[in-house]
């Protein structure tokens, strides 16, 4: 099948690059979002997210006339839903954006159209929720229009590369829908395209992120055991990973972002009696910021009344996304223990996080600090020269929660150096 026009619903971390890449391959694309501020910004060439290479690609797509930014759905041969699926307070999936996006397609749906859901969703969402909404158009899924689920699987920070090169899974509600999805994504996907059914594709996506969450949880639990037994966790992991069938991931301040810290809960919600290990891993990772805060307090003797320069608030290195960030949770835990925290995040100097005192420059964080905590291994921080930092702060103590700094360099610059379950 040949698709000439496309409407992408949701101009976030996935929808915006996807729309831009399709436009760069010659499709006529509408990039739609319900957030007026985002739409106005994009029309003026301002991106609300940071992703390497995205700005140039977007500007090229808009200037070529092949990408039109819009606040409403426009008719097209194919529609892609790429809206967020967060969770409610009680960890149940919040599908309101998927439902609203599906409803907004209904008036524009024509025979022969293809609709793809990309948003990470609980098993059966495509079949049980999206299909019935689209059928309010009077058309029947699989007969009059095509419907598939194709999960995004790209890594923030490497989105443009992974969008093109990763294998792509397309799960149709029937084989014809899956094949139509393959014809659409073949416009830019260089990786293998694997066809399956919609519910398998939904499950695959959740299994991928859940398996990573569980693997990070065991690394975090090992860091606590190492602390209890006075073992250097990094040395132990290094040795264990020499085994040909062992590959332990990195312990840290916890697991964040809008994917891995959210998606496993969709399986817990769907089958709470079965998904016991999944739930336990989530709880271990969610508890890691408290563990790190307690470790910092133990090392510093007392943090009540101390001022901490806290470096990095993003959920992982070299991204600007602070959603579900464990570094932010660590800030809250340190504040709960009585510390005053001056947080610096170079990718988002004013993230507007409630009860977080953010400073605009690194120097502002360092100047009054008693203690420096590294929460995220941004390149900007790993490249810091400890000798320079020495001249900007009265702090004597450094805590590297993510093992990004060289202990000797910091000690040579006159700091006492500590980190997550490291031996000194
Ligand atoms: N983390 C650790 N230790 C590690 C690796 C990661 O603590 O060894 C932490 C990170 O600091 C971060 C969190 O885990 O807080 C998640 O980071 P990540 O880099 O593992 O993953 P995401 O959330 O950026 O992207 C994931 C990817 N999924 C997998 O690798 C299975 C990506 O391919 C998905 O497209 C994305 O989720 C998504 O959108 O679902």
CSV table of C-alpha atoms and ligand atoms in Angstrom, one decimal:
chain,number,residue,atom,x,y,z
A,1,UNK,CA,0.0,0.0,0.0
A,2,UNK,CA,1.2,3.5,-0.7
A,3,UNK,CA,0.6,6.2,1.9
A,4,UNK,CA,1.0,9.8,0.8
A,5,UNK,CA,-0.5,11.7,3.8
A,6,UNK,CA,-0.1,11.2,7.5
A,7,UNK,CA,-1.4,12.7,10.6
A,8,UNK,CA,0.6,12.2,13.8
A,9,UNK,CA,-1.3,12.8,17.1
A,10,UNK,CA,1.0,14.0,19.9
A,11,UNK,CA,4.0,16.1,19.4
A,12,UNK,CA,6.1,14.7,22.3
A,13,UNK,CA,9.4,12.8,22.5
A,14,UNK,CA,8.0,10.2,20.0
A,15,UNK,CA,5.5,12.0,17.8
A,16,UNK,CA,7.6,14.9,17.0
A,17,UNK,CA,10.6,13.0,15.7
A,18,UNK,CA,8.4,10.4,14.0
A,19,UNK,CA,6.4,13.2,12.1
A,20,UNK,CA,9.7,14.9,11.1
A,21,UNK,CA,11.3,11.7,9.8
A,22,UNK,CA,8.3,10.8,7.8
A,23,UNK,CA,8.2,14.3,6.3
A,24,UNK,CA,11.9,14.0,5.4
A,25,UNK,CA,11.0,10.9,3.4
A,26,UNK,CA,8.5,12.8,1.3
A,27,UNK,CA,5.2,12.1,3.0
A,28,UNK,CA,2.8,15.1,3.6
A,29,UNK,CA,2.5,15.1,7.4
A,30,UNK,CA,0.3,16.9,9.9
A,31,UNK,CA,1.9,17.1,13.3
A,32,UNK,CA,-1.0,17.6,15.8
A,33,UNK,CA,-1.1,18.3,19.5
A,34,UNK,CA,-3.9,19.5,21.8
A,35,UNK,CA,-1.4,21.7,23.8
A,36,UNK,CA,-1.7,25.2,22.4
A,37,UNK,CA,1.6,26.3,23.9
A,38,UNK,CA,3.5,23.4,22.2
A,39,UNK,CA,1.9,24.2,18.9
A,40,UNK,CA,2.6,27.9,19.1
A,41,UNK,CA,6.2,27.1,20.0
A,42,UNK,CA,6.8,24.6,17.2
A,43,UNK,CA,5.2,27.0,14.7
A,44,UNK,CA,7.8,29.6,15.8
A,45,UNK,CA,10.6,27.0,15.5
A,46,UNK,CA,10.9,26.5,19.3
A,47,UNK,CA,11.3,22.9,20.5
A,48,UNK,CA,9.8,22.1,24.0
A,49,UNK,CA,12.1,19.0,24.2
A,50,UNK,CA,15.8,18.4,23.8
A,51,UNK,CA,16.9,15.6,21.6
A,52,UNK,CA,20.2,15.6,19.6
A,53,UNK,CA,19.6,16.4,15.9
A,54,UNK,CA,15.8,16.9,16.3
A,55,UNK,CA,15.9,20.7,15.9
A,56,UNK,CA,17.5,20.6,12.5
A,57,UNK,CA,15.3,17.8,11.3
A,58,UNK,CA,12.1,19.6,12.4
A,59,UNK,CA,13.1,22.9,10.8
A,60,UNK,CA,14.0,21.2,7.6
A,61,UNK,CA,10.6,19.4,7.6
A,62,UNK,CA,8.7,22.5,8.3
A,63,UNK,CA,10.6,24.7,5.8
A,64,UNK,CA,10.2,22.1,3.1
A,65,UNK,CA,6.4,22.4,3.5
A,66,UNK,CA,6.0,18.7,4.1
A,67,UNK,CA,5.3,19.0,7.9
A,68,UNK,CA,2.4,21.1,9.0
A,69,UNK,CA,2.0,21.8,12.7
A,70,UNK,CA,-1.7,21.9,13.7
A,71,UNK,CA,-3.9,22.0,16.8
A,72,UNK,CA,-6.5,19.8,15.1
A,73,UNK,CA,-6.6,16.4,13.4
A,74,UNK,CA,-6.7,16.7,9.6
A,75,UNK,CA,-7.8,14.0,7.1
A,76,UNK,CA,-5.0,11.7,6.0
A,77,UNK,CA,-4.3,8.2,4.5
A,78,UNK,CA,-2.8,7.1,7.9
A,79,UNK,CA,-2.9,8.2,11.5
A,80,UNK,CA,-0.4,7.6,14.2
A,81,UNK,CA,-1.3,8.0,17.9
A,82,UNK,CA,1.8,8.9,19.9
A,83,UNK,CA,0.3,10.4,23.1
A,84,UNK,CA,1.5,9.8,26.6
A,85,UNK,CA,0.1,6.9,28.8
A,86,UNK,CA,1.1,7.9,32.3
A,87,UNK,CA,-0.4,6.3,35.4
A,88,UNK,CA,-2.8,7.4,38.1
A,89,UNK,CA,-1.7,7.9,41.7
A,90,UNK,CA,-2.7,4.2,42.4
A,91,UNK,CA,-0.5,3.1,39.4
A,92,UNK,CA,-3.4,2.2,37.1
A,93,UNK,CA,-2.8,3.2,33.4
A,94,UNK,CA,-4.2,6.6,32.5
A,95,UNK,CA,-5.5,6.0,29.0
A,96,UNK,CA,-7.4,9.3,28.7
A,97,UNK,CA,-5.1,10.7,26.1
A,98,UNK,CA,-5.3,7.5,24.0
A,99,UNK,CA,-9.1,7.6,24.2
A,100,UNK,CA,-9.3,11.3,23.4
A,101,UNK,CA,-6.9,10.9,20.4
A,102,UNK,CA,-8.9,7.9,19.1
A,103,UNK,CA,-12.1,9.9,19.4
A,104,UNK,CA,-10.6,12.9,17.5
A,105,UNK,CA,-9.8,10.6,14.5
A,106,UNK,CA,-13.4,9.3,14.2
A,107,UNK,CA,-14.8,12.3,12.2
A,108,UNK,CA,-11.9,12.0,9.7
A,109,UNK,CA,-11.8,8.2,9.3
A,110,UNK,CA,-12.3,7.1,5.7
A,111,UNK,CA,-12.5,3.6,4.1
A,112,UNK,CA,-9.0,2.3,3.5
A,113,UNK,CA,-7.3,4.5,6.2
A,114,UNK,CA,-4.7,3.0,8.5
A,115,UNK,CA,-4.5,3.8,12.2
A,116,UNK,CA,-1.5,2.9,14.3
A,117,UNK,CA,-1.2,3.2,18.1
A,118,UNK,CA,2.3,3.7,19.2
A,119,UNK,CA,1.7,4.8,22.8
A,120,UNK,CA,2.8,2.1,25.4
A,121,UNK,CA,-0.4,0.5,26.5
A,122,UNK,CA,-1.8,-2.3,28.6
A,123,UNK,CA,-2.4,-5.6,26.8
A,124,UNK,CA,-5.5,-5.6,24.6
A,125,UNK,CA,-5.8,-1.8,24.4
A,126,UNK,CA,-5.8,-1.7,20.6
A,127,UNK,CA,-8.5,-4.4,20.3
A,128,UNK,CA,-10.7,-3.6,23.3
A,129,UNK,CA,-10.4,0.2,23.6
A,130,UNK,CA,-9.1,1.8,20.3
A,131,UNK,CA,-11.0,-0.3,17.8
A,132,UNK,CA,-14.5,0.2,19.4
A,133,UNK,CA,-13.9,4.0,19.5
A,134,UNK,CA,-12.9,4.2,15.9
A,135,UNK,CA,-15.9,2.0,14.9
A,136,UNK,CA,-18.2,4.8,16.1
A,137,UNK,CA,-17.4,6.2,12.6
A,138,UNK,CA,-19.7,3.5,11.2
A,139,UNK,CA,-16.7,1.7,9.7
A,140,UNK,CA,-15.5,-1.7,10.8
A,141,UNK,CA,-11.9,-2.4,11.9
A,142,UNK,CA,-10.2,-4.9,9.7
A,143,UNK,CA,-12.9,-4.6,7.0
A,144,UNK,CA,-13.3,-0.9,6.2
A,145,UNK,CA,-10.1,0.4,7.8
A,146,UNK,CA,-6.8,-1.0,9.0
A,147,UNK,CA,-5.6,-0.9,12.6
A,148,UNK,CA,-2.3,-1.9,14.2
A,149,UNK,CA,-0.2,-1.4,17.3
A,150,UNK,CA,3.5,-0.5,16.8
A,151,UNK,CA,5.4,0.3,19.9
A,152,UNK,CA,8.1,3.0,20.0
A,153,UNK,CA,11.3,1.4,21.3
A,154,UNK,CA,13.7,4.3,20.9
A,155,UNK,CA,16.2,5.4,23.6
A,156,UNK,CA,15.9,9.1,24.7
A,157,UNK,CA,19.2,10.7,23.7
A,158,UNK,CA,19.5,8.4,20.6
A,159,UNK,CA,16.0,8.7,19.2
A,160,UNK,CA,16.7,9.8,15.7
A,161,UNK,CA,19.2,7.0,15.2
A,162,UNK,CA,17.2,4.3,16.9
A,163,UNK,CA,13.9,5.3,15.1
A,164,UNK,CA,15.6,4.4,11.8
A,165,UNK,CA,17.9,1.5,12.7
A,166,UNK,CA,16.0,-0.5,15.4
A,167,UNK,CA,13.9,-3.4,14.5
A,168,UNK,CA,10.2,-2.4,14.3
A,169,UNK,CA,7.3,-4.6,15.6
A,170,UNK,CA,4.0,-4.1,14.0
A,171,UNK,CA,1.0,-5.9,15.4
A,172,UNK,CA,-2.1,-5.8,13.3
A,173,UNK,CA,-5.6,-6.6,14.4
A,174,UNK,CA,-5.4,-8.7,11.3
A,175,UNK,CA,-2.6,-9.7,8.9
A,176,UNK,CA,-3.6,-7.1,6.3
A,177,UNK,CA,-3.4,-4.3,8.9
A,178,UNK,CA,0.1,-5.4,9.9
A,179,UNK,CA,1.2,-5.5,6.3
A,180,UNK,CA,-0.1,-2.0,5.7
A,181,UNK,CA,1.8,-0.8,8.8
A,182,UNK,CA,5.0,-2.4,7.3
A,183,UNK,CA,4.4,-0.5,4.0
A,184,UNK,CA,4.0,2.8,6.0
A,185,UNK,CA,7.1,2.5,8.2
A,186,UNK,CA,9.3,1.1,5.4
A,187,UNK,CA,9.5,4.8,4.3
A,188,UNK,CA,12.3,5.2,6.9
A,189,UNK,CA,12.9,2.1,9.0
A,190,UNK,CA,16.1,0.3,8.0
A,191,UNK,CA,15.9,-2.3,10.8
A,192,UNK,CA,13.9,-5.5,10.4
A,193,UNK,CA,10.1,-5.1,10.4
A,194,UNK,CA,8.5,-7.9,12.3
A,195,UNK,CA,4.8,-8.6,11.9
A,196,UNK,CA,2.6,-10.1,14.6
A,197,UNK,CA,-0.8,-9.5,16.1
A,198,UNK,CA,-1.7,-6.3,18.1
A,199,UNK,CA,-1.8,-7.9,21.6
A,200,UNK,CA,1.5,-9.7,21.1
A,201,UNK,CA,3.1,-6.3,20.1
A,202,UNK,CA,1.7,-4.6,23.2
A,203,UNK,CA,3.0,-7.4,25.4
A,204,UNK,CA,6.4,-7.3,23.7
A,205,UNK,CA,6.8,-3.7,24.5
A,206,UNK,CA,5.9,-4.2,28.2
A,207,UNK,CA,8.1,-7.2,28.5
A,208,UNK,CA,11.1,-5.3,27.1
A,209,UNK,CA,10.8,-2.4,29.6
A,210,UNK,CA,9.9,-4.7,32.5
A,211,UNK,CA,12.8,-7.0,31.9
A,212,UNK,CA,15.1,-3.9,32.0
A,213,UNK,CA,13.5,-2.7,35.2
A,214,UNK,CA,13.9,-6.0,36.9
A,215,UNK,CA,17.6,-6.2,35.8
A,216,UNK,CA,18.3,-2.7,37.2
A,217,UNK,CA,16.4,-3.7,40.4
A,218,UNK,CA,18.7,-6.6,41.1
A,219,UNK,CA,21.7,-4.2,40.5
A,220,UNK,CA,20.2,-1.8,43.0
A,221,UNK,CA,19.5,-4.6,45.5
A,222,UNK,CA,23.1,-5.8,45.1
A,223,UNK,CA,24.3,-2.3,45.9
A,224,UNK,CA,22.4,-2.5,49.2
A,225,UNK,CA,23.8,-6.0,50.0
A,226,UNK,CA,27.3,-4.8,49.2
A,227,UNK,CA,26.8,-1.9,51.6
A,228,UNK,CA,25.7,-4.3,54.3
A,229,UNK,CA,28.7,-6.5,53.8
A,230,UNK,CA,31.2,-3.7,53.3
A,231,UNK,CA,31.9,-4.8,49.7
A,232,UNK,CA,32.7,-2.4,46.8
A,233,UNK,CA,29.7,-3.0,44.5
A,234,UNK,CA,31.6,-1.8,41.4
A,235,UNK,CA,34.5,-4.1,41.9
A,236,UNK,CA,32.1,-7.0,42.6
A,237,UNK,CA,30.0,-6.3,39.5
A,238,UNK,CA,33.1,-5.9,37.4
A,239,UNK,CA,34.3,-9.4,38.4
A,240,UNK,CA,30.8,-11.0,38.2
A,241,UNK,CA,30.4,-9.7,34.7
A,242,UNK,CA,33.5,-11.5,33.5
A,243,UNK,CA,31.3,-14.6,33.6
A,244,UNK,CA,30.2,-15.3,30.0
A,245,UNK,CA,26.5,-15.5,30.9
A,246,UNK,CA,26.3,-12.7,33.5
A,247,UNK,CA,25.6,-9.0,32.7
A,248,UNK,CA,24.7,-7.1,35.8
A,249,UNK,CA,23.5,-3.5,35.0
A,250,UNK,CA,24.5,-0.4,36.9
A,251,UNK,CA,23.1,0.5,40.3
A,252,UNK,CA,22.3,4.1,40.8
A,253,UNK,CA,19.8,6.5,42.4
A,254,UNK,CA,16.8,4.6,41.0
A,255,UNK,CA,14.9,4.2,37.8
A,256,UNK,CA,13.0,7.0,36.2
A,257,UNK,CA,11.5,8.4,33.0
A,258,UNK,CA,8.1,8.0,31.6
A,259,UNK,CA,8.7,4.5,30.3
A,260,UNK,CA,10.6,2.0,32.5
A,261,UNK,CA,9.3,3.3,35.8
A,262,UNK,CA,5.7,3.3,34.5
A,263,UNK,CA,5.2,0.4,32.0
A,264,UNK,CA,5.7,-2.5,34.4
A,265,UNK,CA,2.7,-1.3,36.4
A,266,UNK,CA,0.5,-1.9,33.3
A,267,UNK,CA,1.3,-5.7,33.7
A,268,UNK,CA,0.7,-5.5,37.5
A,269,UNK,CA,-2.6,-3.8,36.9
A,270,UNK,CA,-3.6,-6.3,34.2
A,271,UNK,CA,-2.6,-9.4,36.3
A,272,UNK,CA,-1.8,-8.6,39.9
A,273,UNK,CA,-1.8,-12.2,41.1
A,274,UNK,CA,0.7,-13.2,38.5
A,275,UNK,CA,3.0,-10.2,38.2
A,276,UNK,CA,4.6,-10.5,41.7
A,277,UNK,CA,8.2,-10.2,40.6
A,278,UNK,CA,7.4,-7.3,38.4
A,279,UNK,CA,5.8,-5.4,41.3
A,280,UNK,CA,8.7,-6.2,43.7
A,281,UNK,CA,11.3,-4.9,41.2
A,282,UNK,CA,9.3,-1.6,40.9
A,283,UNK,CA,9.3,-1.3,44.7
A,284,UNK,CA,13.0,-1.9,44.9
A,285,UNK,CA,13.8,0.7,42.3
A,286,UNK,CA,11.3,3.2,43.8
A,287,UNK,CA,13.0,2.7,47.2
A,288,UNK,CA,16.5,3.4,45.8
A,289,UNK,CA,16.5,7.3,46.3
A,290,UNK,CA,15.7,6.8,50.0
A,291,UNK,CA,18.5,4.2,50.3
A,292,UNK,CA,21.0,6.6,48.7
A,293,UNK,CA,19.8,9.5,50.9
A,294,UNK,CA,20.4,7.4,54.0
A,295,UNK,CA,23.8,6.4,52.8
A,296,UNK,CA,24.7,10.1,52.2
A,297,UNK,CA,23.5,11.0,55.7
A,298,UNK,CA,25.5,8.1,57.2
A,299,UNK,CA,28.7,9.3,55.4
A,300,UNK,CA,28.2,13.0,56.2
A,301,UNK,CA,27.5,12.2,59.8
A,302,UNK,CA,24.6,14.5,59.8
A,303,UNK,CA,22.9,16.4,56.9
A,304,UNK,CA,20.3,18.2,59.0
A,305,UNK,CA,21.0,21.9,58.5
A,306,UNK,CA,23.7,21.3,55.8
A,307,UNK,CA,23.6,22.8,52.3
A,308,UNK,CA,23.9,20.5,49.4
A,309,UNK,CA,25.0,21.3,45.9
A,310,UNK,CA,23.0,18.7,43.9
A,311,UNK,CA,24.1,18.2,40.3
A,312,UNK,CA,21.6,16.8,37.8
A,313,UNK,CA,17.8,16.4,38.0
A,314,UNK,CA,17.1,14.6,34.7
A,315,UNK,CA,16.0,10.9,34.8
A,316,UNK,CA,19.3,9.9,33.1
A,317,UNK,CA,22.4,11.3,31.6
A,318,UNK,CA,22.3,13.9,28.8
A,319,UNK,CA,18.6,14.2,28.5
A,320,UNK,CA,16.4,17.1,29.7
A,321,UNK,CA,13.5,15.0,30.9
A,322,UNK,CA,12.8,15.2,34.6
A,323,UNK,CA,9.6,13.2,34.6
A,324,UNK,CA,9.6,10.4,37.3
A,325,UNK,CA,13.2,11.3,37.9
A,326,UNK,CA,14.9,9.4,40.8
A,327,UNK,CA,17.3,12.3,41.1
A,328,UNK,CA,14.4,14.5,42.0
A,329,UNK,CA,13.2,11.9,44.5
A,330,UNK,CA,16.7,11.9,46.0
A,331,UNK,CA,16.5,15.7,46.4
A,332,UNK,CA,13.2,15.3,48.3
A,333,UNK,CA,14.6,12.6,50.5
A,334,UNK,CA,17.6,14.8,51.4
A,335,UNK,CA,15.3,17.7,52.1
A,336,UNK,CA,13.2,15.5,54.3
A,337,UNK,CA,16.3,14.7,56.3
A,338,UNK,CA,16.7,18.4,57.0
A,339,UNK,CA,19.2,19.5,54.2
A,340,UNK,CA,18.9,22.6,52.1
A,341,UNK,CA,19.4,21.6,48.5
A,342,UNK,CA,20.5,23.9,45.7
A,343,UNK,CA,19.9,21.8,42.6
A,344,UNK,CA,21.4,22.5,39.2
A,345,UNK,CA,20.2,20.9,36.0
A,346,UNK,CA,22.0,22.2,32.9
A,347,UNK,CA,19.5,20.7,30.4
A,348,UNK,CA,16.5,22.4,32.2
A,349,UNK,CA,17.7,25.2,34.4
A,350,UNK,CA,14.1,26.1,35.4
A,351,UNK,CA,12.1,22.8,35.4
A,352,UNK,CA,9.5,24.2,37.8
A,353,UNK,CA,9.5,21.2,40.0
A,354,UNK,CA,7.5,21.7,43.2
A,355,UNK,CA,9.6,22.3,46.3
A,356,UNK,CA,12.9,22.0,44.5
A,357,UNK,CA,15.2,25.0,44.8
A,358,UNK,CA,16.8,25.1,41.3
A,359,UNK,CA,19.7,27.4,40.5
A,360,UNK,CA,20.5,28.7,37.0
A,361,UNK,CA,24.3,28.1,37.1
A,362,UNK,CA,26.6,25.6,38.6
A,363,UNK,CA,28.5,28.3,40.5
A,364,UNK,CA,25.3,29.2,42.3
A,365,UNK,CA,24.9,25.7,43.5
A,366,UNK,CA,28.5,25.4,44.6
A,367,UNK,CA,29.0,28.7,46.4
A,368,UNK,CA,27.3,28.0,49.7
A,369,UNK,CA,27.6,24.2,49.7
A,370,UNK,CA,28.8,22.0,52.6
A,371,UNK,CA,28.5,18.9,50.4
A,372,UNK,CA,28.4,18.1,46.7
A,373,UNK,CA,26.2,15.3,45.4
A,374,UNK,CA,26.3,14.1,41.8
A,375,UNK,CA,22.9,12.7,40.9
A,376,UNK,CA,23.1,12.3,37.1
A,377,UNK,CA,26.2,11.6,35.0
A,378,UNK,CA,25.7,14.3,32.4
A,379,UNK,CA,28.8,14.8,30.2
A,380,UNK,CA,28.8,18.4,31.5
A,381,UNK,CA,29.5,17.0,35.0
A,382,UNK,CA,31.8,14.1,34.2
A,383,UNK,CA,34.0,16.6,32.4
A,384,UNK,CA,34.3,18.9,35.4
A,385,UNK,CA,37.8,19.7,36.6
A,386,UNK,CA,37.9,19.1,40.4
A,387,UNK,CA,40.6,21.7,40.8
A,388,UNK,CA,38.3,24.3,39.4
A,389,UNK,CA,35.5,23.2,41.6
A,390,UNK,CA,37.8,23.5,44.6
A,391,UNK,CA,38.1,27.2,43.9
A,392,UNK,CA,34.3,27.7,43.8
A,393,UNK,CA,33.1,26.1,47.0
A,394,UNK,CA,33.8,25.7,50.7
A,395,UNK,CA,32.4,22.1,50.5
A,396,UNK,CA,34.9,19.4,51.5
A,397,UNK,CA,32.8,16.4,50.9
A,398,UNK,CA,31.8,14.9,47.5
A,399,UNK,CA,29.3,12.1,47.0
A,400,UNK,CA,29.1,10.5,43.6
A,401,UNK,CA,25.9,8.5,43.5
A,402,UNK,CA,26.4,7.3,39.9
A,403,UNK,CA,30.1,6.4,39.7
A,404,UNK,CA,31.0,9.0,37.1
A,405,UNK,CA,33.9,10.7,38.8
A,406,UNK,CA,37.5,9.7,39.4
A,407,UNK,CA,38.2,9.4,43.1
A,408,UNK,CA,41.9,10.2,42.9
A,409,UNK,CA,41.3,13.4,40.9
A,410,UNK,CA,38.9,14.7,43.5
A,411,UNK,CA,41.0,13.7,46.4
A,412,UNK,CA,44.1,15.3,44.9
A,413,UNK,CA,42.0,18.5,44.6
A,414,UNK,CA,41.4,18.4,48.3
A,415,UNK,CA,38.0,16.8,48.6
A,416,UNK,CA,36.9,13.8,50.7
A,417,UNK,CA,35.3,11.5,48.1
A,418,UNK,CA,32.4,9.0,48.6
A,419,UNK,CA,30.0,7.1,46.5
A,420,UNK,CA,27.3,4.4,46.2
A,421,UNK,CA,28.6,1.3,48.0
A,422,UNK,CA,32.3,2.0,47.2
A,423,UNK,CA,35.2,1.1,49.4
A,424,UNK,CA,37.5,3.9,50.6
B,1,LIG,N1,19.4,3.0,34.7
B,1,LIG,C1,20.1,2.5,35.8
B,1,LIG,N2,21.1,1.6,35.5
B,1,LIG,C2,21.3,1.1,34.3
B,1,LIG,C3,20.6,1.5,33.2
B,1,LIG,C4,19.6,2.5,33.4
B,1,LIG,O1,19.9,2.9,36.9
B,1,LIG,O2,22.2,0.2,34.2
B,1,LIG,C5,18.3,4.0,34.9
B,1,LIG,C6,18.5,5.3,34.1
B,1,LIG,O3,19.3,6.1,34.8
B,1,LIG,C7,17.1,5.8,34.0
B,1,LIG,C8,16.3,4.5,33.9
B,1,LIG,O4,17.1,3.4,34.4
B,1,LIG,O5,16.7,6.4,35.2
B,1,LIG,C9,15.8,4.1,32.5
B,1,LIG,O6,16.8,4.5,31.5
B,1,LIG,P1,17.2,3.6,30.3
B,1,LIG,O7,18.3,4.2,29.5
B,1,LIG,O8,17.3,2.2,30.7
B,1,LIG,O9,15.8,3.6,29.4
B,1,LIG,P2,14.8,4.7,28.9
B,1,LIG,O10,13.7,4.8,29.9
B,1,LIG,O11,15.5,5.9,28.5
B,1,LIG,O12,14.3,4.0,27.6
B,1,LIG,C10,13.7,2.8,27.6
B,1,LIG,C11,14.3,1.8,26.6
B,1,LIG,N3,13.8,0.5,26.8
B,1,LIG,C12,14.8,-0.5,26.9
B,1,LIG,O13,16.0,-0.4,26.9
B,1,LIG,C13,14.2,-1.9,27.1
B,1,LIG,C14,13.9,2.3,25.2
B,1,LIG,O14,14.3,1.4,24.2
B,1,LIG,C15,12.3,2.5,25.1
B,1,LIG,O15,11.9,2.9,23.8
B,1,LIG,C16,11.9,3.5,26.2
B,1,LIG,O16,12.3,3.0,27.4
B,1,LIG,C17,10.4,3.7,26.0
B,1,LIG,O17,10.0,4.7,25.5
B,1,LIG,O18,9.6,2.8,26.4
